[in-house]
mmCIF file of C-alpha atoms in Angstrom:
data_model
loop_
_atom_site.group_PDB
_atom_site.id
_atom_site.type_symbol
_atom_site.label_atom_id
_atom_site.label_comp_id
_atom_site.label_asym_id
_atom_site.label_seq_id
_atom_site.Cartn_x
_atom_site.Cartn_y
_atom_site.Cartn_z
ATOM 1 C CA MET B 19 -4.898 18.780 -19.119
ATOM 2 C CA LEU B 20 -7.159 17.161 -16.550
ATOM 3 C CA ILE B 21 -5.786 16.420 -13.116
ATOM 4 C CA GLY B 22 -6.448 12.689 -13.586
ATOM 5 C CA ASP B 23 -4.254 12.677 -16.685
ATOM 6 C CA LYS B 24 -1.484 14.466 -14.801
ATOM 7 C CA LEU B 25 -1.716 11.973 -11.961
ATOM 8 C CA LEU B 26 -1.517 9.085 -14.423
ATOM 9 C CA ARG B 27 1.582 10.568 -16.100
ATOM 10 C CA TRP B 28 3.216 11.078 -12.690
ATOM 11 C CA ALA B 29 2.496 7.459 -11.749
ATOM 12 C CA ARG B 30 3.864 6.253 -15.075
ATOM 13 C CA GLN B 31 7.114 8.167 -14.430
ATOM 14 C CA MET B 32 7.512 6.324 -11.138
ATOM 15 C CA PHE B 33 6.836 2.938 -12.740
ATOM 16 C CA GLN B 34 9.584 3.602 -15.262
ATOM 17 C CA VAL B 35 12.302 4.368 -12.698
ATOM 18 C CA GLY B 36 14.918 1.648 -13.012
ATOM 19 C CA ARG B 37 17.043 2.495 -9.986
ATOM 20 C CA PRO B 38 14.994 2.683 -6.754
ATOM 21 C CA ALA B 39 17.348 5.310 -5.269
ATOM 22 C CA ASP B 40 16.179 7.699 -8.016
ATOM 23 C CA LEU B 41 12.515 7.471 -6.992
ATOM 24 C CA PRO B 42 12.381 10.373 -4.497
ATOM 25 C CA GLU B 43 13.897 12.775 -7.039
ATOM 26 C CA ILE B 44 11.577 11.583 -9.810
ATOM 27 C CA MET B 45 8.571 11.819 -7.484
ATOM 28 C CA THR B 46 9.289 15.346 -6.289
ATOM 29 C CA ARG B 47 10.304 16.690 -9.693
ATOM 30 C CA GLY B 48 7.219 15.107 -11.223
ATOM 31 C CA ILE B 49 4.909 16.812 -8.715
ATOM 32 C CA HIS B 50 6.663 20.119 -9.268
ATOM 33 C CA ASP B 51 6.437 19.882 -13.047
ATOM 34 C CA ALA B 52 3.027 18.271 -13.524
ATOM 35 C CA PHE B 53 1.079 20.111 -10.852
ATOM 36 C CA GLY B 54 2.954 23.409 -10.653
ATOM 37 C CA VAL B 55 3.871 23.027 -6.997
ATOM 38 C CA PRO B 56 6.599 25.603 -6.301
ATOM 39 C CA GLN B 57 8.491 23.506 -3.744
ATOM 40 C CA VAL B 58 8.378 19.788 -3.044
ATOM 41 C CA ALA B 59 10.434 17.693 -0.641
ATOM 42 C CA LEU B 60 10.337 14.049 0.395
ATOM 43 C CA LYS B 61 12.006 12.081 3.153
ATOM 44 C CA VAL B 62 11.714 8.339 3.723
ATOM 45 C CA TRP B 63 12.674 6.384 6.820
ATOM 46 C CA GLU B 64 12.775 2.667 7.571
ATOM 47 C CA VAL B 65 14.625 2.174 4.301
ATOM 48 C CA ALA B 66 16.586 -0.924 3.335
ATOM 49 C CA ALA B 67 20.309 -0.849 4.154
ATOM 50 C CA PRO B 68 21.477 -0.006 0.592
ATOM 51 C CA PHE B 69 19.510 3.269 0.770
ATOM 52 C CA SER B 70 20.251 4.328 4.354
ATOM 53 C CA GLN B 71 22.929 6.852 3.355
ATOM 54 C CA GLU B 72 20.919 8.484 0.573
ATOM 55 C CA PRO B 73 19.950 12.142 1.156
ATOM 56 C CA PHE B 74 16.238 11.275 1.163
ATOM 57 C CA ALA B 75 16.822 8.993 4.178
ATOM 58 C CA GLN B 76 18.765 11.565 6.222
ATOM 59 C CA GLY B 77 17.738 14.433 8.486
ATOM 60 C CA VAL B 78 14.376 13.217 9.751
ATOM 61 C CA SER B 79 13.770 14.195 13.368
ATOM 62 C CA ASP B 80 11.652 12.217 15.810
ATOM 63 C CA ASP B 81 9.277 15.205 15.878
ATOM 64 C CA VAL B 82 8.693 14.890 12.123
ATOM 65 C CA LYS B 83 8.120 11.151 12.424
ATOM 66 C CA SER B 84 5.648 11.766 15.236
ATOM 67 C CA LEU B 85 3.854 14.411 13.179
ATOM 68 C CA ALA B 86 3.678 12.094 10.150
ATOM 69 C CA ASN B 87 2.311 9.283 12.329
ATOM 70 C CA SER B 88 -0.413 11.599 13.630
ATOM 71 C CA LEU B 89 -1.653 12.557 10.153
ATOM 72 C CA THR B 90 -4.752 10.554 9.297
ATOM 73 C CA SER B 91 -5.293 12.831 6.295
ATOM 74 C CA PRO B 92 -3.048 15.413 4.645
ATOM 75 C CA TYR B 93 -2.398 18.604 6.596
ATOM 76 C CA CYS B 94 -3.188 21.726 4.586
ATOM 77 C CA GLY B 95 -2.606 25.187 5.968
ATOM 78 C CA ILE B 96 -0.138 27.860 6.874
ATOM 79 C CA ASN B 97 3.499 27.131 7.536
ATOM 80 C CA SER B 98 3.596 26.971 11.314
ATOM 81 C CA GLY B 99 7.334 26.350 11.432
ATOM 82 C CA PHE B 100 7.213 22.572 11.018
ATOM 83 C CA ASP B 101 10.645 20.908 11.095
ATOM 84 C CA ALA B 102 9.959 19.384 7.663
ATOM 85 C CA VAL B 103 9.974 22.871 6.106
ATOM 86 C CA ARG B 104 13.771 22.818 6.445
ATOM 87 C CA TRP B 105 13.862 20.124 3.757
ATOM 88 C CA LEU B 106 12.748 22.656 1.146
ATOM 89 C CA ASP B 107 15.225 24.558 -1.013
ATOM 90 C CA GLN B 108 13.700 27.876 0.075
ATOM 91 C CA PRO B 109 11.967 27.304 3.409
ATOM 92 C CA ASP B 110 11.431 31.038 3.936
ATOM 93 C CA GLN B 111 9.234 31.068 0.777
ATOM 94 C CA ALA B 112 6.775 28.497 2.166
ATOM 95 C CA ALA B 113 3.691 30.466 3.220
ATOM 96 C CA SER B 114 1.251 27.554 2.903
ATOM 97 C CA MET B 115 1.870 23.857 2.722
ATOM 98 C CA ALA B 116 0.494 20.375 2.505
ATOM 99 C CA LEU B 117 2.063 17.579 4.531
ATOM 100 C CA VAL B 118 1.275 14.130 3.174
ATOM 101 C CA ALA B 119 2.205 11.056 5.213
ATOM 102 C CA LEU B 120 3.323 7.988 3.261
ATOM 103 C CA ARG B 121 2.590 4.571 4.736
ATOM 104 C CA ARG B 122 3.144 0.953 3.847
ATOM 105 C CA PRO B 123 -0.129 -0.851 3.087
ATOM 106 C CA ASN B 124 -2.154 -1.405 6.273
ATOM 107 C CA ALA B 125 0.538 0.220 8.428
ATOM 108 C CA ALA B 126 -0.520 2.475 11.286
ATOM 109 C CA HIS B 127 2.754 4.392 11.293
ATOM 110 C CA ALA B 128 4.206 6.512 8.516
ATOM 111 C CA SER B 129 7.478 5.747 6.781
ATOM 112 C CA GLY B 130 7.749 8.891 4.700
ATOM 113 C CA LEU B 131 6.558 12.472 4.430
ATOM 114 C CA LEU B 132 5.879 14.504 1.317
ATOM 115 C CA VAL B 133 5.999 18.288 1.712
ATOM 116 C CA LEU B 134 4.309 20.545 -0.847
ATOM 117 C CA ALA B 135 4.817 24.279 -0.328
ATOM 118 C CA SER B 136 3.819 27.540 -1.949
ATOM 119 C CA PRO B 137 4.540 31.237 -1.392
ATOM 120 C CA ASP B 138 0.783 31.758 -1.876
ATOM 121 C CA ALA B 139 -0.688 31.712 1.643
ATOM 122 C CA GLN B 140 -4.013 30.470 0.267
ATOM 123 C CA ARG B 141 -2.847 27.646 -2.008
ATOM 124 C CA TYR B 142 -3.117 25.084 0.802
ATOM 125 C CA GLU B 143 -5.890 26.006 3.209
ATOM 126 C CA ALA B 144 -7.357 24.228 6.200
ATOM 127 C CA GLY B 145 -10.644 22.674 5.198
ATOM 128 C CA MET B 146 -9.775 22.217 1.537
ATOM 129 C CA ALA B 147 -10.638 18.931 -0.154
ATOM 130 C CA THR B 148 -7.759 16.484 0.101
ATOM 131 C CA ASP B 149 -8.825 13.657 -2.253
ATOM 132 C CA PHE B 150 -6.098 14.518 -4.752
ATOM 133 C CA LEU B 151 -3.459 14.609 -1.998
ATOM 134 C CA GLU B 152 -4.723 11.263 -0.719
ATOM 135 C CA ARG B 153 -4.200 9.790 -4.219
ATOM 136 C CA LEU B 154 -0.639 11.212 -4.181
ATOM 137 C CA ALA B 155 -0.138 9.486 -0.830
ATOM 138 C CA GLU B 156 -1.381 6.141 -2.139
ATOM 139 C CA LEU B 157 0.775 6.216 -5.254
ATOM 140 C CA GLY B 158 3.789 7.685 -3.447
ATOM 141 C CA SER B 159 3.552 5.074 -0.702
ATOM 142 C CA ALA B 160 3.504 2.283 -3.262
ATOM 143 C CA ALA B 161 6.511 3.777 -5.050
ATOM 144 C CA ILE B 162 8.677 4.184 -1.952
ATOM 145 C CA SER B 163 7.981 0.594 -0.925
ATOM 146 C CA ARG B 164 10.811 -0.264 -3.338
ATOM 147 C CA LEU B 165 13.168 1.522 -0.926
ATOM 148 C CA GLN B 166 12.089 -0.398 2.160
ATOM 149 C CA ASP B 167 12.827 -3.818 3.603
#
């Protein structure tokens, strides 16, 4: 199946989520299943009050927020011990990773971070093309807007 078709199916899954609090789980599971990403994690901050106690809105350090704000494009490379790696189920298995900042439209600062990780040290390499990850960021950002004020 072509990557565009997979991206469309992932987006459709997010459109069909009835309960906004289920979005982060649907998003991460969809990336895992559709694109074969071994580990995926997502955290969202600046969420509306009804979602502030959800697991996806907890455990985000100021360092992670600062890192996400600094990303003008997805980070791809080795796991350098980023705090966000702790969000993964098996952080010790993350040899390479992509960090994808999620932003509200026209916002300078990030309000979420998507972590994609692999035990393959070469899956996410510095210098790799990031257009696909940028599309994930656009769609993911639009989806999580349902969780924000």
